[in-house]
mmCIF file of C-alpha atoms and ligand atoms in Angstrom:
data_model
loop_
_atom_site.group_PDB
_atom_site.id
_atom_site.type_symbol
_atom_site.label_atom_id
_atom_site.label_comp_id
_atom_site.label_asym_id
_atom_site.label_seq_id
_atom_site.Cartn_x
_atom_site.Cartn_y
_atom_site.Cartn_z
ATOM 1 C CA UNK A 21 -168.954 69.874 111.548
ATOM 2 C CA UNK A 22 -170.998 66.779 112.320
ATOM 3 C CA UNK A 23 -171.157 65.865 108.653
ATOM 4 C CA UNK A 24 -167.375 66.316 108.350
ATOM 5 C CA UNK A 25 -166.915 63.903 111.235
ATOM 6 C CA UNK A 26 -169.210 61.371 109.586
ATOM 7 C CA UNK A 27 -167.260 61.732 106.342
ATOM 8 C CA UNK A 28 -164.025 61.010 108.243
ATOM 9 C CA UNK A 29 -165.576 57.919 109.865
ATOM 10 C CA UNK A 30 -166.722 56.681 106.449
ATOM 11 C CA UNK A 31 -163.267 57.307 105.001
ATOM 12 C CA UNK A 32 -161.622 55.347 107.814
ATOM 13 C CA UNK A 33 -164.013 52.424 107.352
ATOM 14 C CA UNK A 34 -163.349 52.340 103.594
ATOM 15 C CA UNK A 35 -159.564 52.737 103.962
ATOM 16 C CA UNK A 36 -157.181 49.821 103.446
ATOM 17 C CA UNK A 37 -155.870 48.729 106.830
ATOM 18 C CA UNK A 38 -154.097 45.899 108.630
ATOM 19 C CA UNK A 39 -155.328 44.040 111.674
ATOM 20 C CA UNK A 40 -152.404 42.851 113.776
ATOM 21 C CA UNK A 41 -154.108 41.808 117.006
ATOM 22 C CA UNK A 42 -157.003 39.399 116.671
ATOM 23 C CA UNK A 43 -157.379 35.933 118.220
ATOM 24 C CA UNK A 44 -159.114 33.500 115.909
ATOM 25 C CA UNK A 45 -160.812 31.854 118.911
ATOM 26 C CA UNK A 46 -162.083 35.315 119.869
ATOM 27 C CA UNK A 47 -163.971 35.618 116.589
ATOM 28 C CA UNK A 48 -166.322 32.764 117.540
ATOM 29 C CA UNK A 49 -169.752 34.393 117.356
ATOM 30 C CA UNK A 50 -172.424 32.866 119.628
ATOM 31 C CA UNK A 51 -174.475 31.788 116.608
ATOM 32 C CA UNK A 52 -171.539 29.840 115.161
ATOM 33 C CA UNK A 53 -170.754 28.413 118.616
ATOM 34 C CA UNK A 54 -174.293 26.994 118.789
ATOM 35 C CA UNK A 55 -174.162 25.701 115.208
ATOM 36 C CA UNK A 56 -170.875 23.898 115.916
ATOM 37 C CA UNK A 57 -172.168 22.579 119.253
ATOM 38 C CA UNK A 58 -175.154 21.049 117.425
ATOM 39 C CA UNK A 59 -172.951 19.637 114.671
ATOM 40 C CA UNK A 60 -170.565 18.062 117.190
ATOM 41 C CA UNK A 61 -173.079 16.937 119.811
ATOM 42 C CA UNK A 62 -171.589 19.260 122.441
ATOM 43 C CA UNK A 63 -173.856 20.618 125.176
ATOM 44 C CA UNK A 64 -173.256 24.261 126.081
ATOM 45 C CA UNK A 65 -174.058 25.811 129.466
ATOM 46 C CA UNK A 66 -176.323 28.373 127.792
ATOM 47 C CA UNK A 67 -179.710 27.649 126.220
ATOM 48 C CA UNK A 68 -179.378 29.993 123.248
ATOM 49 C CA UNK A 69 -176.945 32.268 121.454
ATOM 50 C CA UNK A 70 -178.822 35.243 122.929
ATOM 51 C CA UNK A 71 -178.275 33.884 126.436
ATOM 52 C CA UNK A 72 -174.586 33.317 125.679
ATOM 53 C CA UNK A 73 -174.210 36.842 124.304
ATOM 54 C CA UNK A 74 -175.873 38.195 127.450
ATOM 55 C CA UNK A 75 -173.129 36.483 129.493
ATOM 56 C CA UNK A 76 -170.527 38.748 127.870
ATOM 57 C CA UNK A 77 -170.229 41.155 130.811
ATOM 58 C CA UNK A 78 -166.702 41.130 132.152
ATOM 59 C CA UNK A 79 -164.977 42.836 135.069
ATOM 60 C CA UNK A 80 -161.425 41.703 134.295
ATOM 61 C CA UNK A 81 -159.259 39.835 131.800
ATOM 62 C CA UNK A 82 -159.733 36.592 133.763
ATOM 63 C CA UNK A 83 -163.537 36.822 133.733
ATOM 64 C CA UNK A 84 -163.348 37.001 129.932
ATOM 65 C CA UNK A 85 -160.754 34.230 129.598
ATOM 66 C CA UNK A 86 -162.946 31.780 131.556
ATOM 67 C CA UNK A 87 -165.707 32.182 128.956
ATOM 68 C CA UNK A 88 -163.322 32.302 125.998
ATOM 69 C CA UNK A 89 -161.722 28.964 126.887
ATOM 70 C CA UNK A 90 -165.166 27.418 127.513
ATOM 71 C CA UNK A 91 -166.233 28.534 124.022
ATOM 72 C CA UNK A 92 -163.269 26.718 122.444
ATOM 73 C CA UNK A 93 -164.833 23.369 123.382
ATOM 74 C CA UNK A 94 -167.154 23.438 120.346
ATOM 75 C CA UNK A 95 -164.136 23.501 117.988
ATOM 76 C CA UNK A 96 -163.488 19.844 117.211
ATOM 77 C CA UNK A 97 -162.918 19.216 113.497
ATOM 78 C CA UNK A 98 -160.918 20.590 110.595
ATOM 79 C CA UNK A 99 -164.153 21.979 109.159
ATOM 80 C CA UNK A 100 -164.925 23.804 112.434
ATOM 81 C CA UNK A 101 -161.601 25.678 112.276
ATOM 82 C CA UNK A 102 -162.126 26.443 108.602
ATOM 83 C CA UNK A 103 -165.634 27.794 109.273
ATOM 84 C CA UNK A 104 -164.348 29.927 112.154
ATOM 85 C CA UNK A 105 -161.452 31.459 110.226
ATOM 86 C CA UNK A 106 -163.380 31.901 106.979
ATOM 87 C CA UNK A 107 -166.148 33.778 108.827
ATOM 88 C CA UNK A 108 -163.521 36.105 110.309
ATOM 89 C CA UNK A 109 -161.786 36.744 106.984
ATOM 90 C CA UNK A 110 -165.097 37.657 105.339
ATOM 91 C CA UNK A 111 -165.868 40.134 108.116
ATOM 92 C CA UNK A 112 -162.335 41.538 107.986
ATOM 93 C CA UNK A 113 -162.513 42.028 104.222
ATOM 94 C CA UNK A 114 -165.812 43.874 104.592
ATOM 95 C CA UNK A 115 -163.966 46.214 107.016
ATOM 96 C CA UNK A 116 -161.384 46.677 104.220
ATOM 97 C CA UNK A 117 -158.652 44.753 106.027
ATOM 98 C CA UNK A 118 -155.974 43.974 103.423
ATOM 99 C CA UNK A 119 -153.602 42.228 105.837
ATOM 100 C CA UNK A 120 -154.483 40.175 108.927
ATOM 101 C CA UNK A 121 -151.946 38.666 111.332
ATOM 102 C CA UNK A 122 -154.019 36.293 113.390
ATOM 103 C CA UNK A 123 -153.259 34.634 116.716
ATOM 104 C CA UNK A 124 -154.233 31.064 117.401
ATOM 105 C CA UNK A 125 -153.867 29.335 120.782
ATOM 106 C CA UNK A 126 -152.775 25.719 120.122
ATOM 107 C CA UNK A 127 -152.771 24.785 123.815
ATOM 108 C CA UNK A 128 -156.496 25.568 124.089
ATOM 109 C CA UNK A 129 -157.034 22.735 121.615
ATOM 110 C CA UNK A 130 -154.225 20.249 122.221
ATOM 111 C CA UNK A 131 -155.250 20.107 125.908
ATOM 112 C CA UNK A 132 -158.663 18.831 124.701
ATOM 113 C CA UNK A 133 -157.110 16.234 122.393
ATOM 114 C CA UNK A 134 -157.545 18.348 119.245
ATOM 115 C CA UNK A 135 -154.148 18.393 117.544
ATOM 116 C CA UNK A 136 -152.206 20.415 114.991
ATOM 117 C CA UNK A 137 -153.210 17.932 112.272
ATOM 118 C CA UNK A 138 -156.853 18.899 112.913
ATOM 119 C CA UNK A 139 -156.743 22.693 113.259
ATOM 120 C CA UNK A 140 -153.857 23.649 110.980
ATOM 121 C CA UNK A 141 -155.374 22.291 107.734
ATOM 122 C CA UNK A 142 -158.660 24.077 108.464
ATOM 123 C CA UNK A 143 -156.979 27.355 109.390
ATOM 124 C CA UNK A 144 -154.717 27.206 106.322
ATOM 125 C CA UNK A 145 -157.558 26.354 103.930
ATOM 126 C CA UNK A 146 -159.304 29.530 105.115
ATOM 127 C CA UNK A 147 -156.171 31.627 104.491
ATOM 128 C CA UNK A 148 -155.894 30.270 100.958
ATOM 129 C CA UNK A 149 -159.541 31.086 100.247
ATOM 130 C CA UNK A 150 -159.177 34.563 101.759
ATOM 131 C CA UNK A 151 -156.279 35.261 99.419
ATOM 132 C CA UNK A 152 -158.074 33.858 96.342
ATOM 133 C CA UNK A 153 -161.591 35.145 96.881
ATOM 134 C CA UNK A 154 -161.099 38.280 98.963
ATOM 135 C CA UNK A 155 -157.593 39.405 98.011
ATOM 136 C CA UNK A 156 -156.844 39.440 101.730
ATOM 137 C CA UNK A 157 -153.295 38.599 102.821
ATOM 138 C CA UNK A 158 -153.321 36.636 106.077
ATOM 139 C CA UNK A 159 -150.802 34.864 108.285
ATOM 140 C CA UNK A 160 -150.931 33.137 111.668
ATOM 141 C CA UNK A 161 -149.013 33.818 114.871
ATOM 142 C CA UNK A 162 -148.691 30.861 117.235
ATOM 143 C CA UNK A 163 -149.694 32.177 120.639
ATOM 144 C CA UNK A 164 -148.763 30.441 123.888
ATOM 145 C CA UNK A 165 -150.697 30.627 127.145
ATOM 146 C CA UNK A 166 -148.698 32.350 129.852
ATOM 147 C CA UNK A 167 -150.657 30.819 132.734
ATOM 148 C CA UNK A 168 -149.129 27.474 131.683
ATOM 149 C CA UNK A 169 -145.476 26.570 132.238
ATOM 150 C CA UNK A 170 -142.604 27.537 129.973
ATOM 151 C CA UNK A 171 -141.953 23.800 129.437
ATOM 152 C CA UNK A 172 -145.516 23.376 128.170
ATOM 153 C CA UNK A 173 -144.886 26.258 125.762
ATOM 154 C CA UNK A 174 -141.601 24.747 124.583
ATOM 155 C CA UNK A 175 -143.300 21.376 124.020
ATOM 156 C CA UNK A 176 -146.048 23.110 122.020
ATOM 157 C CA UNK A 177 -143.505 24.928 119.866
ATOM 158 C CA UNK A 178 -141.870 21.544 119.271
ATOM 159 C CA UNK A 179 -145.198 19.943 118.334
ATOM 160 C CA UNK A 180 -145.749 22.783 115.858
ATOM 161 C CA UNK A 181 -142.517 22.058 113.962
ATOM 162 C CA UNK A 182 -144.126 20.164 111.053
ATOM 163 C CA UNK A 183 -146.233 23.300 110.456
ATOM 164 C CA UNK A 184 -143.481 25.838 111.146
ATOM 165 C CA UNK A 185 -143.416 27.281 107.633
ATOM 166 C CA UNK A 186 -147.112 28.143 107.997
ATOM 167 C CA UNK A 187 -146.840 30.648 110.829
ATOM 168 C CA UNK A 188 -144.880 33.850 110.890
ATOM 169 C CA UNK A 189 -144.397 34.471 114.548
ATOM 170 C CA UNK A 190 -144.729 33.615 118.194
ATOM 171 C CA UNK A 191 -146.897 35.423 120.738
ATOM 172 C CA UNK A 192 -147.869 35.172 124.395
ATOM 173 C CA UNK A 193 -151.375 35.690 125.780
ATOM 174 C CA UNK A 194 -153.757 34.737 128.624
ATOM 175 C CA UNK A 195 -153.579 35.815 132.300
ATOM 176 C CA UNK A 196 -150.913 38.497 132.533
ATOM 177 C CA UNK A 197 -150.541 39.347 136.207
ATOM 178 C CA UNK A 198 -148.199 36.951 137.970
ATOM 179 C CA UNK A 199 -146.956 35.536 134.659
ATOM 180 C CA UNK A 200 -144.203 38.012 133.723
ATOM 181 C CA UNK A 201 -142.174 37.957 130.511
ATOM 182 C CA UNK A 202 -139.083 36.568 132.297
ATOM 183 C CA UNK A 203 -140.941 33.246 132.720
ATOM 184 C CA UNK A 204 -140.596 32.699 128.942
ATOM 185 C CA UNK A 205 -137.043 33.841 128.137
ATOM 186 C CA UNK A 206 -135.779 30.379 127.063
ATOM 187 C CA UNK A 207 -138.847 29.787 124.903
ATOM 188 C CA UNK A 208 -138.418 33.106 123.080
ATOM 189 C CA UNK A 209 -134.702 32.431 122.532
ATOM 190 C CA UNK A 210 -135.627 29.148 120.833
ATOM 191 C CA UNK A 211 -138.276 30.803 118.680
ATOM 192 C CA UNK A 212 -135.848 33.537 117.656
ATOM 193 C CA UNK A 213 -133.273 30.895 116.660
ATOM 194 C CA UNK A 214 -135.976 29.398 114.401
ATOM 195 C CA UNK A 215 -136.397 32.725 112.635
ATOM 196 C CA UNK A 216 -139.854 33.490 114.007
ATOM 197 C CA UNK A 217 -141.030 37.077 114.413
ATOM 198 C CA UNK A 218 -141.664 37.808 118.095
ATOM 199 C CA UNK A 219 -144.571 39.589 119.747
ATOM 200 C CA UNK A 220 -146.041 39.432 123.257
ATOM 201 C CA UNK A 221 -149.092 40.685 125.105
ATOM 202 C CA UNK A 222 -147.786 43.042 127.798
ATOM 203 C CA UNK A 223 -149.077 46.027 129.724
ATOM 204 C CA UNK A 224 -152.764 45.153 129.260
ATOM 205 C CA UNK A 225 -153.466 44.520 132.951
ATOM 206 C CA UNK A 226 -149.811 44.182 133.858
ATOM 207 C CA UNK A 227 -147.439 47.056 134.626
ATOM 208 C CA UNK A 228 -145.188 49.093 132.331
ATOM 209 C CA UNK A 229 -142.257 46.955 133.551
ATOM 210 C CA UNK A 230 -143.784 43.964 131.717
ATOM 211 C CA UNK A 231 -143.638 45.966 128.466
ATOM 212 C CA UNK A 232 -139.976 46.778 129.048
ATOM 213 C CA UNK A 233 -139.201 43.168 129.968
ATOM 214 C CA UNK A 234 -141.027 41.850 126.884
ATOM 215 C CA UNK A 235 -138.653 43.996 124.811
ATOM 216 C CA UNK A 236 -135.456 43.342 126.760
ATOM 217 C CA UNK A 237 -135.871 39.767 128.008
ATOM 218 C CA UNK A 238 -137.952 38.271 125.190
ATOM 219 C CA UNK A 239 -136.841 40.369 122.223
ATOM 220 C CA UNK A 240 -140.443 41.205 121.304
ATOM 221 C CA UNK A 241 -140.592 43.334 118.158
ATOM 222 C CA UNK A 242 -144.178 44.450 118.691
ATOM 223 C CA UNK A 243 -146.192 44.687 121.895
ATOM 224 C CA UNK A 244 -149.830 43.591 122.060
ATOM 225 C CA UNK A 245 -151.914 46.121 124.034
ATOM 226 C CA UNK A 246 -149.043 47.849 125.850
ATOM 227 C CA UNK A 247 -151.291 50.649 127.101
ATOM 228 C CA UNK A 248 -149.774 50.590 130.603
ATOM 229 C CA UNK A 249 -146.476 51.690 129.068
ATOM 230 C CA UNK A 250 -147.953 55.166 129.489
ATOM 231 C CA UNK A 251 -147.251 54.925 133.244
ATOM 232 C CA UNK A 252 -143.504 55.174 132.484
ATOM 233 C CA UNK A 253 -142.574 58.332 130.536
ATOM 234 C CA UNK A 254 -139.044 57.070 129.793
ATOM 235 C CA UNK A 255 -140.524 53.908 128.281
ATOM 236 C CA UNK A 256 -142.933 55.951 126.154
ATOM 237 C CA UNK A 257 -139.981 57.962 124.825
ATOM 238 C CA UNK A 258 -138.153 54.731 124.045
ATOM 239 C CA UNK A 259 -141.148 53.212 122.209
ATOM 240 C CA UNK A 260 -141.515 56.382 120.154
ATOM 241 C CA UNK A 261 -137.786 56.690 119.461
ATOM 242 C CA UNK A 262 -137.394 53.060 118.386
ATOM 243 C CA UNK A 263 -140.637 52.915 116.418
ATOM 244 C CA UNK A 264 -141.916 49.954 118.427
ATOM 245 C CA UNK A 265 -145.570 49.291 117.627
ATOM 246 C CA UNK A 266 -148.308 48.757 120.196
ATOM 247 C CA UNK A 267 -151.291 46.823 118.832
ATOM 248 C CA UNK A 268 -154.011 48.594 120.799
ATOM 249 C CA UNK A 269 -157.571 47.227 121.103
ATOM 250 C CA UNK A 270 -159.934 49.982 122.292
ATOM 251 C CA UNK A 271 -163.224 48.068 122.714
ATOM 252 C CA UNK A 272 -161.389 45.199 124.432
ATOM 253 C CA UNK A 273 -159.784 47.588 126.912
ATOM 254 C CA UNK A 274 -163.116 49.129 127.833
ATOM 255 C CA UNK A 275 -164.950 45.768 128.005
ATOM 256 C CA UNK A 276 -162.254 44.335 130.319
ATOM 257 C CA UNK A 277 -162.199 47.485 132.473
ATOM 258 C CA UNK A 278 -158.620 48.475 131.625
ATOM 259 C CA UNK A 279 -160.186 51.948 131.155
ATOM 260 C CA UNK A 280 -163.492 53.020 132.706
ATOM 261 C CA UNK A 281 -164.826 54.227 129.353
ATOM 262 C CA UNK A 282 -163.671 55.040 125.819
ATOM 263 C CA UNK A 283 -163.190 58.725 126.608
ATOM 264 C CA UNK A 284 -160.579 57.700 129.192
ATOM 265 C CA UNK A 285 -158.627 55.552 126.714
ATOM 266 C CA UNK A 286 -155.016 56.678 126.335
ATOM 267 C CA UNK A 287 -154.526 55.787 122.662
ATOM 268 C CA UNK A 288 -154.691 59.469 121.607
ATOM 269 C CA UNK A 289 -152.056 60.395 124.203
ATOM 270 C CA UNK A 290 -149.749 57.592 123.052
ATOM 271 C CA UNK A 291 -150.258 58.574 119.409
ATOM 272 C CA UNK A 292 -149.500 62.211 120.133
ATOM 273 C CA UNK A 293 -146.377 61.163 122.064
ATOM 274 C CA UNK A 294 -145.147 59.624 118.814
ATOM 275 C CA UNK A 295 -145.757 55.955 119.655
ATOM 276 C CA UNK A 296 -146.608 53.703 116.710
ATOM 277 C CA UNK A 297 -150.124 52.703 117.803
ATOM 278 C CA UNK A 298 -152.985 51.421 115.713
ATOM 279 C CA UNK A 299 -156.462 49.998 116.189
ATOM 280 C CA UNK A 300 -157.336 46.290 116.420
ATOM 281 C CA UNK A 301 -160.249 44.156 117.582
ATOM 282 C CA UNK A 302 -158.627 41.464 119.830
ATOM 283 C CA UNK A 303 -161.666 39.206 120.419
ATOM 284 C CA UNK A 304 -164.377 40.898 118.352
ATOM 285 C CA UNK A 305 -167.142 38.356 119.000
ATOM 286 C CA UNK A 306 -166.846 39.061 122.725
ATOM 287 C CA UNK A 307 -166.048 42.774 122.827
ATOM 288 C CA UNK A 308 -168.706 44.326 120.628
ATOM 289 C CA UNK A 309 -167.193 44.710 117.203
ATOM 290 C CA UNK A 310 -164.631 44.150 114.501
ATOM 291 C CA UNK A 311 -161.855 46.545 113.541
ATOM 292 C CA UNK A 312 -164.014 49.273 111.987
ATOM 293 C CA UNK A 313 -166.290 49.283 115.044
ATOM 294 C CA UNK A 314 -163.149 49.900 117.100
ATOM 295 C CA UNK A 315 -162.088 52.846 114.927
ATOM 296 C CA UNK A 316 -165.605 54.250 115.107
ATOM 297 C CA UNK A 317 -165.915 53.943 118.890
ATOM 298 C CA UNK A 318 -162.483 55.520 119.373
ATOM 299 C CA UNK A 319 -163.095 58.446 117.015
ATOM 300 C CA UNK A 320 -166.577 59.069 118.429
ATOM 301 C CA UNK A 321 -165.224 59.350 121.978
ATOM 302 C CA UNK A 322 -162.157 61.394 120.989
ATOM 303 C CA UNK A 323 -163.086 64.421 118.889
ATOM 304 C CA UNK A 324 -159.477 65.625 119.300
ATOM 305 C CA UNK A 325 -158.381 62.912 116.849
ATOM 306 C CA UNK A 326 -158.381 64.577 113.431
ATOM 307 C CA UNK A 327 -157.976 63.276 109.907
ATOM 308 C CA UNK A 328 -154.174 63.360 110.118
ATOM 309 C CA UNK A 329 -154.375 61.245 113.289
ATOM 310 C CA UNK A 330 -156.740 58.782 111.630
ATOM 311 C CA UNK A 331 -154.396 58.540 108.652
ATOM 312 C CA UNK A 332 -151.448 57.887 110.983
ATOM 313 C CA UNK A 333 -153.317 55.065 112.765
ATOM 314 C CA UNK A 334 -154.173 53.399 109.454
ATOM 315 C CA UNK A 335 -150.650 53.821 108.122
ATOM 316 C CA UNK A 336 -149.133 52.498 111.357
ATOM 317 C CA UNK A 337 -151.228 49.344 111.014
ATOM 318 C CA UNK A 338 -149.756 48.652 107.577
ATOM 319 C CA UNK A 339 -146.188 49.627 108.469
ATOM 320 C CA UNK A 340 -146.117 47.520 111.643
ATOM 321 C CA UNK A 341 -147.138 44.351 109.824
ATOM 322 C CA UNK A 342 -144.689 41.526 109.148
ATOM 323 C CA UNK A 343 -145.566 41.429 105.448
ATOM 324 C CA UNK A 344 -142.755 41.931 102.903
ATOM 325 C CA UNK A 345 -141.704 45.587 102.515
ATOM 326 C CA UNK A 346 -142.913 45.719 98.899
ATOM 327 C CA UNK A 347 -146.431 44.649 99.895
ATOM 328 C CA UNK A 348 -146.506 47.236 102.684
ATOM 329 C CA UNK A 349 -145.409 50.001 100.304
ATOM 330 C CA UNK A 350 -148.158 49.040 97.853
ATOM 331 C CA UNK A 351 -150.832 49.137 100.584
ATOM 332 C CA UNK A 352 -149.589 52.498 101.865
ATOM 333 C CA UNK A 353 -149.830 53.760 98.276
ATOM 334 C CA UNK A 354 -153.475 52.652 98.180
ATOM 335 C CA UNK A 355 -154.152 54.321 101.514
ATOM 336 C CA UNK A 356 -152.589 57.566 100.257
ATOM 337 C CA UNK A 357 -154.672 57.485 97.071
ATOM 338 C CA UNK A 358 -157.841 56.848 99.094
ATOM 339 C CA UNK A 359 -157.084 59.688 101.513
ATOM 340 C CA UNK A 360 -156.351 62.086 98.616
ATOM 341 C CA UNK A 361 -159.543 61.054 96.815
ATOM 342 C CA UNK A 362 -161.537 61.934 99.955
ATOM 343 C CA UNK A 363 -159.802 65.331 100.113
ATOM 344 C CA UNK A 364 -158.538 64.552 103.624
ATOM 345 C CA UNK A 365 -155.456 65.862 105.375
ATOM 346 C CA UNK A 366 -152.752 63.233 105.931
ATOM 347 C CA UNK A 367 -150.636 65.502 108.131
HETATM 348 N N1 LIG B 9 -155.254 39.243 126.562
HETATM 349 C C1 LIG B 9 -154.787 38.097 127.052
HETATM 350 N N2 LIG B 9 -155.159 36.927 126.578
HETATM 351 C C2 LIG B 9 -156.034 36.874 125.593
HETATM 352 C C3 LIG B 9 -156.547 38.027 125.039
HETATM 353 C C4 LIG B 9 -156.117 39.275 125.538
HETATM 354 O O1 LIG B 9 -156.491 40.358 125.088
HETATM 355 N N3 LIG B 9 -157.409 37.636 124.070
HETATM 356 C C5 LIG B 9 -157.379 36.293 124.016
HETATM 357 N N4 LIG B 9 -156.547 35.830 124.937
HETATM 358 ZN ZN1 LIG B 10 -155.139 39.816 122.651
#
């Protein structure tokens, strides 16, 4: 039995998959943060990368965000953003990610005087190299900070216009409680008119009503986290019936105390209720691992998840991506071939 479980874990790690919820700023490893601080003459509050890593003990979303925004200060030049994104793409490819849809938070940089003309070229150079050297398809989602005003978000979307063809969608992150979806209805209407795909963080710390409002008031096509939707059975039925994806991040949810431990995580219940969930890493440098570490931690704590469930999670990740339908079909074909070659049940 134990060896069968290990074989399933290996098969999941080696399977083609998409990552749809990862913040590029959340992939800043302490070692890179210190290297960039040295390069840019920035003084950090911590004496070493080990000391910084030891500070990664959080009791809430806000306690994490305070550190995450502080970390952004070392990102100053085009090369810094390239180095950050290229490091992530290499790690993602080694986890067999074939498609990554990556958030970036422009306001975390523009507020420090680092503009689109600095970070976009670096981020885009990394995407081009990921495609060429790793065969990894990647795209960016412009993510706005919900603790700031809607007008600030609208101004940021405006400032992004020269780069509009280089991102596929709009998202909403940062402090959820007290910053409900309705605050951003005008902004999302503008983004929709521009043809952007729409996603929003909702139901991470906030209530199920925020998930419903992200769908109904913002037109979100995919919900980031969304785990509190489980508190509303009618909403769960709607998510399942409409095939609306939740980009769930197991290690993040445990690290930020959304669940007391991995065994208490509700991803299996959502999956078994027919909701299109999959596994993502969110801010892997801060939460203890990249996407495969998330799959491993989830499967280790939930022996009730079988090979058909694992297949469904992987397939959901590919199907919920915003890549062209032909690309998705090709990746699903590769997943099917891999699963068959391992002799595993796909359900
Ligand atoms: N939630 C809200 N804001 C964030 C997150 C998250 O998981 N990661 C980075 N910013
Ligand atoms: Zn997130």
